[in-house]
XYZ file of C-alpha atoms in Angstrom:
521
model
C -0.344 -0.008 -0.041
C 1.362 3.530 -1.411
C 2.103 5.725 2.155
C 0.874 8.949 1.530
C 3.720 12.186 2.466
C 2.620 15.609 2.834
C 4.471 18.276 2.580
C 3.208 21.679 4.084
C 5.763 24.874 2.517
C 8.095 25.161 -1.276
C 10.776 26.836 0.300
C 14.506 25.516 1.046
C 12.840 22.928 2.921
C 9.577 21.808 1.501
C 11.991 21.594 -1.858
C 14.456 19.204 0.359
C 11.721 16.916 1.288
C 9.864 16.224 -1.715
C 13.165 15.654 -3.560
C 14.332 12.810 -1.127
C 10.470 12.004 -0.498
C 10.691 11.012 -4.046
C 14.646 9.427 -4.109
C 12.399 6.798 -1.519
C 9.551 6.400 -4.104
C 7.643 8.316 -2.194
C 4.552 10.344 -4.479
C 4.874 13.685 -1.578
C 2.030 16.443 -2.042
C 3.471 19.718 -1.402
C 0.631 22.520 -0.213
C 2.593 25.988 -1.254
C -0.048 29.265 -0.298
C 2.151 31.214 -3.029
C 2.199 31.040 -7.006
C 5.885 29.981 -6.906
C 8.331 28.277 -4.831
C 11.663 30.041 -2.680
C 9.945 30.558 0.657
C 12.046 34.096 2.244
C 13.398 33.954 -1.365
C 10.704 34.827 -3.450
C 10.656 38.565 -2.614
C 13.175 40.376 -0.568
C 14.325 44.591 -0.113
C 16.253 45.299 -3.242
C 19.436 45.052 -2.147
C 18.993 41.559 -0.034
C 22.078 39.340 -0.833
C 22.840 36.129 0.835
C 24.483 36.600 3.707
C 25.763 32.872 4.035
C 28.971 32.684 2.041
C 27.944 30.532 -1.313
C 29.958 27.064 -0.626
C 28.093 26.630 2.637
C 24.843 27.801 1.319
C 24.393 25.213 -1.829
C 22.804 21.661 -2.291
C 25.052 18.893 -1.608
C 24.146 17.260 -5.296
C 23.864 20.874 -6.871
C 26.473 22.862 -6.845
C 26.224 26.871 -7.620
C 26.485 27.278 -11.374
C 29.844 28.560 -12.733
C 28.145 32.112 -13.927
C 27.021 33.035 -10.059
C 30.614 34.280 -9.417
C 30.220 36.132 -6.279
C 30.298 34.813 -2.709
C 27.032 36.553 -1.687
C 24.469 36.290 -4.226
C 21.525 38.361 -5.034
C 18.066 37.640 -4.139
C 17.519 36.969 -7.870
C 20.391 34.582 -8.283
C 19.488 32.798 -4.821
C 15.882 32.615 -6.666
C 17.015 31.145 -10.159
C 19.501 28.607 -8.303
C 16.397 27.479 -6.286
C 14.336 27.307 -9.505
C 17.194 25.816 -11.421
C 16.857 22.526 -8.257
C 13.343 22.599 -8.387
C 13.352 22.135 -12.408
C 16.207 19.756 -11.976
C 14.609 17.207 -9.767
C 11.253 17.598 -11.309
C 9.952 18.903 -8.012
C 7.341 21.281 -9.988
C 4.453 18.989 -10.438
C 4.658 17.533 -6.839
C 3.363 21.010 -5.439
C 0.011 22.531 -5.240
C 0.641 26.418 -5.391
C -2.145 28.590 -4.264
C -3.419 25.927 -1.225
C -3.252 27.437 2.105
C -3.262 24.398 4.890
C -5.731 25.886 7.054
C -5.841 22.897 10.161
C -4.351 19.920 10.473
C -5.641 17.426 12.848
C -4.198 14.253 14.278
C -6.966 11.268 13.766
C -5.986 8.068 15.395
C -5.619 7.359 19.378
C -6.552 9.167 22.097
C -4.355 11.581 23.879
C -4.182 9.652 26.677
C -2.822 6.225 25.030
C -0.319 8.526 23.494
C 0.655 9.639 26.467
C 1.172 6.150 27.645
C 3.531 4.743 24.810
C 7.282 4.124 25.391
C 8.089 4.453 21.596
C 7.174 6.621 19.185
C 3.967 6.248 17.414
C 3.412 3.550 19.710
C 5.430 0.872 18.386
C 8.298 2.854 16.851
C 6.812 2.533 13.159
C 7.410 6.308 11.679
C 4.019 5.332 10.194
C 2.428 4.274 13.227
C -0.637 1.369 12.699
C -3.768 3.220 13.720
C -3.590 7.247 12.687
C -3.879 9.194 10.103
C -3.027 12.713 9.440
C -5.918 15.281 8.099
C -5.408 18.132 6.116
C -8.030 20.864 5.520
C -5.937 22.596 2.287
C -8.019 26.143 0.576
C -7.753 26.745 -2.795
C -7.240 30.243 -2.878
C -7.993 30.882 -6.196
C -11.536 29.448 -6.402
C -12.397 29.734 -2.487
C -12.929 25.567 -2.550
C -11.848 24.054 0.933
C -11.040 20.168 0.601
C -10.030 17.410 3.276
C -7.092 15.579 2.581
C -5.680 12.259 4.359
C -1.327 12.150 5.144
C 0.418 8.910 6.234
C 2.930 11.192 6.908
C 3.025 15.188 7.449
C 5.934 17.167 7.413
C 5.829 21.207 8.040
C 8.605 23.442 6.501
C 6.883 26.719 7.261
C 10.038 28.245 8.225
C 10.277 31.229 11.234
C 10.720 34.141 9.101
C 8.073 35.028 7.082
C 3.814 35.447 7.146
C 2.973 36.636 10.833
C 4.715 39.828 11.885
C 6.532 39.984 15.291
C 4.228 43.358 16.194
C 5.648 45.371 19.892
C 3.178 46.005 22.602
C 2.974 49.122 23.184
C 1.092 51.207 26.716
C -2.421 52.554 26.386
C -1.714 56.444 24.327
C 1.398 54.884 23.079
C 1.257 53.255 19.769
C 0.945 53.815 16.578
C -2.358 55.477 16.745
C -0.661 58.569 18.417
C 1.613 59.043 15.601
C 0.890 61.261 12.832
C 2.963 59.193 10.182
C 2.971 56.117 8.688
C 3.951 52.441 10.607
C 4.602 49.338 8.962
C 6.013 46.125 9.187
C 8.955 45.085 6.949
C 7.000 42.053 5.264
C 5.133 44.776 4.081
C 8.088 46.972 2.942
C 9.764 44.012 1.370
C 6.361 42.595 -0.481
C 6.168 46.011 -2.456
C 7.576 46.362 -5.774
C 11.238 48.278 -6.253
C 9.944 51.008 -7.311
C 7.264 51.597 -4.910
C 9.700 51.231 -1.959
C 12.138 53.866 -2.715
C 9.587 56.004 -3.770
C 7.865 55.826 -0.169
C 11.263 56.677 1.676
C 11.932 59.272 -0.522
C 12.364 62.889 1.134
C 11.497 60.851 4.578
C 12.688 60.812 7.491
C 12.670 57.275 8.302
C 13.193 54.896 11.472
C 14.261 51.812 11.465
C 13.871 49.020 14.616
C 15.846 46.263 14.647
C 19.545 45.525 14.058
C 19.112 42.363 11.939
C 19.427 41.608 8.751
C 16.347 42.988 7.368
C 16.817 46.462 9.047
C 20.227 46.957 8.193
C 19.285 46.400 4.465
C 16.344 48.581 4.631
C 18.214 51.124 6.369
C 20.475 51.310 3.462
C 18.447 51.890 0.869
C 16.969 54.294 2.659
C 20.630 56.091 2.803
C 20.260 55.326 -0.682
C 17.639 57.573 -1.401
C 17.907 60.335 1.168
C 21.700 60.449 1.836
C 22.306 63.042 4.803
C 19.529 65.069 3.649
C 16.741 62.854 5.422
C 19.198 60.387 7.588
C 17.516 56.895 8.569
C 17.861 56.042 12.018
C 18.302 52.814 13.189
C 16.890 51.590 16.835
C 17.931 48.788 18.286
C 17.903 47.020 21.999
C 21.268 45.280 21.769
C 23.866 46.380 19.129
C 25.205 43.019 17.669
C 28.186 41.438 16.272
C 27.849 42.168 12.623
C 30.170 40.618 10.438
C 31.995 42.361 7.790
C 33.323 39.627 5.525
C 34.166 36.109 7.208
C 37.786 36.985 7.334
C 39.028 38.433 10.917
C 42.212 40.389 10.215
C 42.142 37.999 6.628
C 41.795 34.667 8.549
C 38.667 32.437 7.187
C 36.343 32.654 10.063
C 35.510 29.409 8.734
C 38.369 27.791 9.759
C 37.736 29.480 13.207
C 34.510 28.288 14.202
C 33.525 25.197 11.599
C 35.789 22.893 11.438
C 36.600 19.326 14.138
C 39.318 21.300 16.492
C 37.057 24.302 17.321
C 34.347 22.012 18.243
C 36.891 19.895 20.197
C 37.010 23.425 22.513
C 33.442 23.466 23.286
C 31.520 21.105 25.573
C 28.770 19.253 24.062
C 25.619 16.891 24.601
C 26.444 13.621 25.450
C 30.239 13.407 25.742
C 32.459 11.447 27.250
C 35.321 12.389 29.950
C 37.848 12.812 27.078
C 35.883 15.114 25.231
C 34.920 17.182 28.458
C 38.825 17.108 29.885
C 39.877 18.787 26.500
C 37.029 20.871 26.357
C 37.763 22.400 29.932
C 41.856 22.625 29.351
C 41.102 24.878 25.688
C 38.877 26.728 27.565
C 41.374 29.958 27.153
C 41.983 29.339 23.321
C 38.056 29.651 22.815
C 38.006 32.693 24.591
C 41.086 34.013 23.025
C 39.501 33.076 19.225
C 36.722 34.935 20.702
C 38.379 38.196 21.209
C 40.308 37.978 18.224
C 37.611 38.279 16.168
C 35.626 40.682 18.516
C 38.494 42.982 17.539
C 38.808 42.939 14.139
C 34.777 43.671 14.036
C 35.225 46.457 16.730
C 38.046 48.251 14.591
C 36.716 48.250 10.932
C 33.302 49.173 12.492
C 35.025 51.403 14.366
C 31.932 50.204 17.271
C 33.931 52.188 20.284
C 33.371 55.465 18.837
C 29.447 54.718 17.688
C 29.105 53.206 21.267
C 27.802 50.195 19.527
C 30.343 47.080 21.360
C 27.852 44.244 21.951
C 27.656 43.528 25.564
C 27.868 39.789 25.147
C 30.931 37.803 23.249
C 31.002 36.638 19.803
C 30.697 32.995 20.577
C 27.780 33.783 22.611
C 25.990 35.284 19.611
C 27.284 32.306 17.310
C 25.801 29.475 19.420
C 22.134 32.129 19.282
C 22.676 32.423 15.647
C 22.698 36.394 16.095
C 25.563 36.341 13.306
C 24.499 38.600 10.618
C 26.013 40.745 7.457
C 25.268 44.456 6.897
C 24.911 45.511 3.425
C 28.393 46.537 1.728
C 29.261 50.405 2.827
C 26.633 50.277 5.668
C 29.213 51.853 8.248
C 30.613 54.008 5.646
C 27.379 55.381 5.904
C 27.217 55.742 9.391
C 30.201 57.322 9.097
C 28.478 60.161 6.912
C 25.830 60.507 9.466
C 23.073 59.166 6.835
C 22.628 56.196 8.649
C 22.043 56.804 12.801
C 22.107 53.651 14.976
C 20.378 54.566 18.100
C 20.148 51.985 21.071
C 17.254 51.437 23.463
C 15.529 48.507 25.201
C 12.228 49.901 24.810
C 10.398 52.980 22.695
C 6.728 54.329 21.995
C 5.177 56.691 19.839
C 4.346 60.246 20.062
C 2.627 62.410 17.337
C 6.100 63.594 16.184
C 7.960 60.050 15.875
C 9.969 58.012 18.170
C 10.260 58.517 22.082
C 13.053 56.377 23.190
C 13.574 55.058 26.444
C 14.975 57.987 28.158
C 16.917 56.142 31.071
C 18.682 54.574 28.592
C 20.091 56.984 26.630
C 20.372 59.821 29.740
C 18.150 62.209 28.216
C 14.385 62.822 29.431
C 12.047 61.624 26.544
C 13.889 61.933 23.491
C 11.913 61.811 20.426
C 13.278 60.822 16.949
C 11.193 62.759 14.153
C 10.019 60.323 12.008
C 7.545 60.566 8.740
C 7.755 57.097 8.266
C 8.847 53.719 10.578
C 9.298 50.609 9.908
C 9.292 47.859 12.574
C 12.070 45.024 11.116
C 11.225 43.155 14.318
C 11.290 39.726 12.817
C 8.283 37.126 13.037
C 6.345 34.708 14.650
C 7.065 30.855 13.339
C 5.968 29.665 15.978
C 2.273 30.853 15.975
C 1.926 29.381 12.369
C 2.606 26.092 13.692
C 0.540 26.766 17.129
C -1.943 27.924 14.363
C -2.646 25.224 12.457
C -2.394 22.560 14.723
C -6.383 21.222 15.891
C -5.869 19.069 18.566
C -5.569 20.409 22.061
C -3.477 17.993 23.612
C -0.746 18.624 20.511
C -1.324 22.168 20.651
C -0.286 22.352 24.539
C 2.600 20.137 24.069
C 3.647 21.964 20.739
C 3.525 25.164 22.320
C 5.702 24.296 25.453
C 8.454 22.045 23.696
C 8.202 24.534 20.329
C 11.791 25.161 19.750
C 13.677 22.997 21.996
C 16.299 21.417 19.609
C 17.737 17.446 19.039
C 18.436 15.574 16.531
C 15.292 13.564 16.413
C 12.956 15.391 18.999
C 11.226 19.052 19.492
C 10.402 20.032 15.974
C 13.952 19.382 14.095
C 12.818 16.950 13.413
C 10.352 14.492 15.118
C 8.687 15.145 18.566
C 8.185 12.172 20.684
C 4.646 12.277 21.455
C 3.359 13.229 18.375
C 3.280 10.555 15.454
C 4.074 10.749 12.297
C 5.064 13.996 11.829
C 8.265 15.995 11.624
C 9.394 19.785 11.452
C 11.972 20.714 8.969
C 13.627 24.122 8.170
C 12.439 25.814 12.192
C 15.597 25.602 13.642
C 18.182 27.780 13.189
C 22.309 27.144 12.237
C 25.456 29.188 10.324
C 23.723 27.764 6.887
C 20.209 27.201 7.167
C 20.525 24.810 4.017
C 22.162 22.082 4.122
C 20.990 21.789 8.209
C 17.854 21.247 6.693
C 19.664 18.852 3.732
C 20.548 16.547 6.038
C 17.545 16.846 8.276
C 15.179 15.773 5.026
C 17.914 12.774 4.464
C 17.319 11.601 8.031
C 13.456 11.706 8.114
C 13.412 9.281 4.431
C 15.905 7.170 5.808
C 14.183 7.021 9.311
C 10.552 6.687 6.761
C 12.786 3.596 4.542
C 13.139 1.885 7.874
C 16.433 2.258 7.920
C 16.942 2.586 11.380
C 14.388 2.768 14.630
C 14.418 5.515 17.339
C 15.470 5.075 20.739
C 12.377 5.113 23.835
C 10.471 7.993 24.280
C 12.407 8.858 27.854
C 16.244 8.057 26.426
C 14.826 10.891 23.507
C 13.398 13.256 26.550
C 16.971 12.948 27.909
C 18.727 14.002 24.930
C 16.717 16.911 24.582
C 17.419 18.330 28.705
C 21.514 17.420 27.378
C 21.226 19.716 24.230
C 19.425 22.568 26.383
C 22.048 22.525 29.105
C 24.594 23.464 26.085
C 22.863 25.648 24.517
C 22.235 27.376 27.719
C 25.907 27.168 28.515
C 27.084 29.154 25.288
C 24.377 31.373 24.682
C 23.556 32.803 27.724
C 20.460 35.200 28.391
C 20.526 34.994 24.987
C 19.725 31.480 24.949
C 17.314 30.195 22.029
C 16.383 26.661 21.603
C 15.854 26.983 17.795
C 19.289 27.432 17.055
C 22.120 24.683 17.164
C 25.320 26.868 17.624
C 28.324 26.011 17.040
C 28.279 22.280 17.161
C 27.361 21.923 13.156
C 29.403 18.850 13.097
C 29.021 16.816 16.366
C 25.261 17.439 15.210
C 25.929 16.248 11.851
C 28.024 13.149 13.299
C 24.565 12.169 15.175
C 23.024 11.883 12.063
C 25.023 10.672 10.394
C 25.690 7.760 12.650
C 21.942 7.015 12.825
C 21.691 6.399 8.764
C 24.536 3.995 9.051
C 27.021 6.813 7.092
C 31.125 7.499 8.136
C 30.329 10.846 9.706
C 34.246 11.476 9.204
C 34.006 12.915 5.504
C 37.719 14.466 5.429
C 40.780 12.813 3.600
C 43.163 12.307 6.381
C 43.296 12.996 10.016
C 44.998 16.812 9.836
C 41.937 17.601 6.593
C 39.320 15.722 9.323
C 40.724 18.104 12.185
C 41.177 21.247 10.751
C 39.518 21.772 7.384
C 35.720 23.613 7.668
C 32.874 21.102 6.736
C 30.533 22.079 4.565
C 27.792 20.850 2.654
C 29.602 19.037 -0.141
C 30.578 17.181 2.363
C 27.537 15.217 2.867
C 27.111 14.631 -0.624
């Protein structure tokens, strides 16, 4: 009997899941609410480029074309690359475009029975033996509703789209009192490029946020207006903005993406020898972080700007807070066409934005604004929560939503939610190849190549990863980030699949060469 595999989303993770499903002989159905593939790369701010170096952001069996020579391709180049991948593996015919998943509901054993299980699915079978997922979908063209039953469901919804994270304000201090316009970056990014340029032209624009979208939008405003109408960027906490992944001319990958770098870190499930090594090498771990920090501080003149982050680069790495600025961003800061401000909170008044006076030392400092763009991120967890129907699953998913472990939580399997996986929710240094290895792992599991351990053992694994993340991320801890243990994490997946986790040729190469997507081809 043919098993039905459903995939929600046709971004990078959805395409990968579809490709690996086909490689195992399944006939997947991919539900995509847009009319095209690509996820976050379907439409971006005009100047947005890939912020991960190209060699770390590619499919293991489909390298970038030679025509793309830059290390940081544009949005169009990334989108074209994804289209080429989908065409090469003939994925498009399996995607139902303009199809929104309204809800998903598990039809099977009762909540009480599921809670009593010692093995995932009751018997360790990825497809279970009793239940199915009931998927309610809406055709966005003709508005019809349909219900489809699926044997195994993979959610590839992503975290950085659809549901904007909107700040909350005290009564009388929100956007309603502001005489200008307020919008979220998701709406700005959706505009055609000419309309976006015209909207910011000749206006005092304030951008709230300090990650990739905020920096790109601020740069566009600077290009449009120069010093005559400077763009103000407000951030709660300064971050380590990487210039070019070459601190003091030394490749960052050689400092953080090889096995030697991971010897400096305590790891979930490590033995006594690895524990002793990480403890003895702690000074080197600290020195490497300071080495990178000194380069960024000098090149961006952060001390003069008052923008030196209060946390270490290592903490940023383990919180997935590393980002890149558009080329020339800090030159525009020096010219004062971009003005950087820090404030833990802000509110609105008629004229613009009011910063927390305690943080800036001035009573009620007001930033005159005509347009405020909130680059305050997204509520990726809300998307997952909203489509789950059963109360039991909603509570479990919400409580354990962002926990990270190799087969549990939402990357990839929750031990008490049967026949479901989530790919592409957590962050890493390179989301593409992390998602690819997970998709490969999922379909080896579905193919019966290995079995999951007991639920108690998986839940213990959760706690071990949680402990590691808190240790190195500190107060910036986010369960959705793998951090600086890519190779250790990938090793566990390889061992499960019966693959040799050591992918290099020779002892020294294995120890010091950076790992990337092509190592797992």
